[in-house]
């Protein structure tokens, strides 16, 4: 098995896979910043170039940052890994990317007898660390089912959503929910603060009612502590919402609350918050309300 992309989430996911399936032969790994793979190497993985990972692996996993990273890594005419993977091998892309790109990769892979599965995940750094991600897959049913046991080493749920690109469409729906939910969470804290409420008590109480949600549980207390360290980077969320809005145009639909959330997150980037966690949105709403 080979893993390309050992950032915040990829490192933990690869670690679970390495632990569950052993290291004979060694898992091969590649990351542009080699030091981010140090923990995996210490546990027996072998660092190689992306080309070497592709050549030696029956299963190649990707966890990259942006669609253009995926395109360059997979489809580049000179260095793309599809040119070096073995017939009959599997390409599993965990990157949140464009549905159309997932389908394009599937078509190119199919011509080379390589089985492509788009498999974005949700659950953030905590889900990756604890092995409790939710993974949504797109591709041929037999290929999605074949790789499912591997994905379950770091996922609490794995579900095939349809053909190539369906995993990415499902992740887009996930980000739509998160965007509006985070806006509501942040606005409730601004309101509670201005109304003079004890925000710790407010969060604890509301988490048990109909307003309770996973984001409020995980990052509500962090926001009160002014801890905006990332479980998921703002810059990546802006990328994801950009993909969502591109797909909305292609589908001829309007999602105004998602578009508004995208604008507020763009403002956070402009204010220097690109590397904050998504709950850093609180700081933008604080400026907006002079509080």
GROMACS .gro file of N, CA, C and O in nm, residues 4 49-60 72-91 108-109 112-114:
model
  152
    4UNK      N    1  -0.003   0.900  -0.037
    4UNK     CA    2   0.051   1.028  -0.083
    4UNK      C    3  -0.029   1.140  -0.018
    4UNK      O    4  -0.150   1.152  -0.040
   49UNK      N    5   0.953   0.857  -0.367
   49UNK     CA    6   0.893   0.957  -0.454
   49UNK      C    7   0.751   0.912  -0.489
   49UNK      O    8   0.716   0.794  -0.475
   50UNK      N    9   0.669   1.005  -0.535
   50UNK     CA   10   0.532   0.970  -0.574
   50UNK      C   11   0.534   0.865  -0.685
   50UNK      O   12   0.450   0.772  -0.686
   51UNK      N   13   0.625   0.878  -0.778
   51UNK     CA   14   0.637   0.780  -0.887
   51UNK      C   15   0.667   0.641  -0.832
   51UNK      O   16   0.605   0.542  -0.873
   52UNK      N   17   0.758   0.633  -0.738
   52UNK     CA   18   0.793   0.503  -0.679
   52UNK      C   19   0.677   0.445  -0.599
   52UNK      O   20   0.654   0.323  -0.602
   53UNK      N   21   0.604   0.530  -0.528
   53UNK     CA   22   0.486   0.482  -0.456
   53UNK      C   23   0.388   0.420  -0.554
   53UNK      O   24   0.334   0.312  -0.532
   54UNK      N   25   0.365   0.489  -0.666
   54UNK     CA   26   0.271   0.440  -0.767
   54UNK      C   27   0.317   0.307  -0.826
   54UNK      O   28   0.237   0.215  -0.846
   55UNK      N   29   0.444   0.297  -0.854
   55UNK     CA   30   0.497   0.177  -0.919
   55UNK      C   31   0.489   0.054  -0.830
   55UNK      O   32   0.469  -0.057  -0.879
   56UNK      N   33   0.502   0.073  -0.700
   56UNK     CA   34   0.516  -0.041  -0.611
   56UNK      C   35   0.387  -0.080  -0.537
   56UNK      O   36   0.385  -0.182  -0.468
   57UNK      N   37   0.281  -0.003  -0.555
   57UNK     CA   38   0.162  -0.023  -0.471
   57UNK      C   39   0.045  -0.085  -0.547
   57UNK      O   40   0.020  -0.051  -0.663
   58UNK      N   41  -0.026  -0.173  -0.480
   58UNK     CA   42  -0.152  -0.225  -0.532
   58UNK      C   43  -0.267  -0.132  -0.497
   58UNK      O   44  -0.371  -0.133  -0.563
   59UNK      N   45  -0.248  -0.053  -0.392
   59UNK     CA   46  -0.346   0.046  -0.349
   59UNK      C   47  -0.273   0.177  -0.323
   59UNK      O   48  -0.181   0.181  -0.242
   60UNK      N   49  -0.314   0.283  -0.393
   60UNK     CA   50  -0.255   0.415  -0.373
   60UNK      C   51  -0.363   0.508  -0.317
   60UNK      O   52  -0.469   0.525  -0.378
   72UNK      N   53  -0.252   1.754  -1.091
   72UNK     CA   54  -0.109   1.744  -1.119
   72UNK      C   55  -0.052   1.610  -1.075
   72UNK      O   56   0.029   1.549  -1.146
   73UNK      N   57  -0.094   1.562  -0.958
   73UNK     CA   58  -0.040   1.437  -0.905
   73UNK      C   59  -0.085   1.317  -0.988
   73UNK      O   60  -0.007   1.222  -1.009
   74UNK      N   61  -0.207   1.320  -1.037
   74UNK     CA   62  -0.264   1.202  -1.102
   74UNK      C   63  -0.253   1.207  -1.254
   74UNK      O   64  -0.216   1.107  -1.318
   75UNK      N   65  -0.282   1.322  -1.314
   75UNK     CA   66  -0.302   1.327  -1.459
   75UNK      C   67  -0.190   1.397  -1.535
   75UNK      O   68  -0.196   1.400  -1.659
   76UNK      N   69  -0.091   1.454  -1.467
   76UNK     CA   70   0.018   1.521  -1.538
   76UNK      C   71   0.077   1.429  -1.644
   76UNK      O   72   0.104   1.311  -1.617
   77UNK      N   73   0.097   1.483  -1.763
   77UNK     CA   74   0.141   1.399  -1.875
   77UNK      C   75   0.278   1.337  -1.853
   77UNK      O   76   0.308   1.229  -1.905
   78UNK      N   77   0.363   1.402  -1.775
   78UNK     CA   78   0.498   1.349  -1.751
   78UNK      C   79   0.508   1.275  -1.618
   78UNK      O   80   0.562   1.164  -1.612
   79UNK      N   81   0.457   1.336  -1.511
   79UNK     CA   82   0.480   1.282  -1.377
   79UNK      C   83   0.355   1.228  -1.308
   79UNK      O   84   0.362   1.186  -1.193
   80UNK      N   85   0.242   1.229  -1.376
   80UNK     CA   86   0.119   1.181  -1.315
   80UNK      C   87   0.128   1.034  -1.276
   80UNK      O   88   0.180   0.952  -1.352
   81UNK      N   89   0.077   1.001  -1.158
   81UNK     CA   90   0.096   0.865  -1.108
   81UNK      C   91   0.017   0.761  -1.188
   81UNK      O   92   0.053   0.643  -1.187
   82UNK      N   93  -0.088   0.802  -1.260
   82UNK     CA   94  -0.159   0.705  -1.342
   82UNK      C   95  -0.068   0.642  -1.448
   82UNK      O   96  -0.090   0.529  -1.491
   83UNK      N   97   0.034   0.717  -1.488
   83UNK     CA   98   0.130   0.664  -1.587
   83UNK      C   99   0.220   0.558  -1.528
   83UNK      O  100   0.291   0.488  -1.604
   84UNK      N  101   0.220   0.543  -1.396
   84UNK     CA  102   0.316   0.453  -1.331
   84UNK      C  103   0.250   0.345  -1.247
   84UNK      O  104   0.318   0.255  -1.198
   85UNK      N  105   0.118   0.353  -1.231
   85UNK     CA  106   0.049   0.251  -1.152
   85UNK      C  107   0.032   0.122  -1.231
   85UNK      O  108   0.026   0.122  -1.354
   86UNK      N  109   0.020   0.012  -1.157
   86UNK     CA  110   0.007  -0.120  -1.219
   86UNK      C  111  -0.137  -0.145  -1.264
   86UNK      O  112  -0.230  -0.106  -1.194
   87UNK      N  113  -0.156  -0.212  -1.378
   87UNK     CA  114  -0.291  -0.256  -1.413
   87UNK      C  115  -0.348  -0.343  -1.301
   87UNK      O  116  -0.278  -0.425  -1.242
   88UNK      N  117  -0.475  -0.320  -1.270
   88UNK     CA  118  -0.539  -0.395  -1.162
   88UNK      C  119  -0.522  -0.334  -1.025
   88UNK      O  120  -0.576  -0.387  -0.927
   89UNK      N  121  -0.450  -0.223  -1.016
   89UNK     CA  122  -0.432  -0.156  -0.887
   89UNK      C  123  -0.547  -0.057  -0.864
   89UNK      O  124  -0.626  -0.028  -0.953
   90UNK      N  125  -0.553  -0.006  -0.740
   90UNK     CA  126  -0.662   0.083  -0.698
   90UNK      C  127  -0.609   0.221  -0.662
   90UNK      O  128  -0.506   0.232  -0.593
   91UNK      N  129  -0.680   0.323  -0.706
   91UNK     CA  130  -0.652   0.461  -0.667
   91UNK      C  131  -0.768   0.511  -0.585
   91UNK      O  132  -0.882   0.518  -0.633
  108UNK      N  133  -0.985   0.814  -1.721
  108UNK     CA  134  -0.844   0.789  -1.758
  108UNK      C  135  -0.795   0.659  -1.696
  108UNK      O  136  -0.723   0.582  -1.761
  109UNK      N  137  -0.831   0.638  -1.569
  109UNK     CA  138  -0.786   0.517  -1.500
  109UNK      C  139  -0.845   0.392  -1.566
  109UNK      O  140  -0.775   0.290  -1.582
  112UNK      N  141  -0.663   0.237  -1.841
  112UNK     CA  142  -0.539   0.172  -1.803
  112UNK      C  143  -0.563   0.051  -1.712
  112UNK      O  144  -0.469  -0.003  -1.653
  113UNK      N  145  -0.689   0.009  -1.700
  113UNK     CA  146  -0.726  -0.102  -1.613
  113UNK      C  147  -0.687  -0.075  -1.467
  113UNK      O  148  -0.644  -0.165  -1.394
  114UNK      N  149  -0.702   0.050  -1.427
  114UNK     CA  150  -0.681   0.092  -1.288
  114UNK      C  151  -0.817   0.132  -1.232
  114UNK      O  152  -0.898   0.194  -1.301
   0.00000   0.00000   0.00000
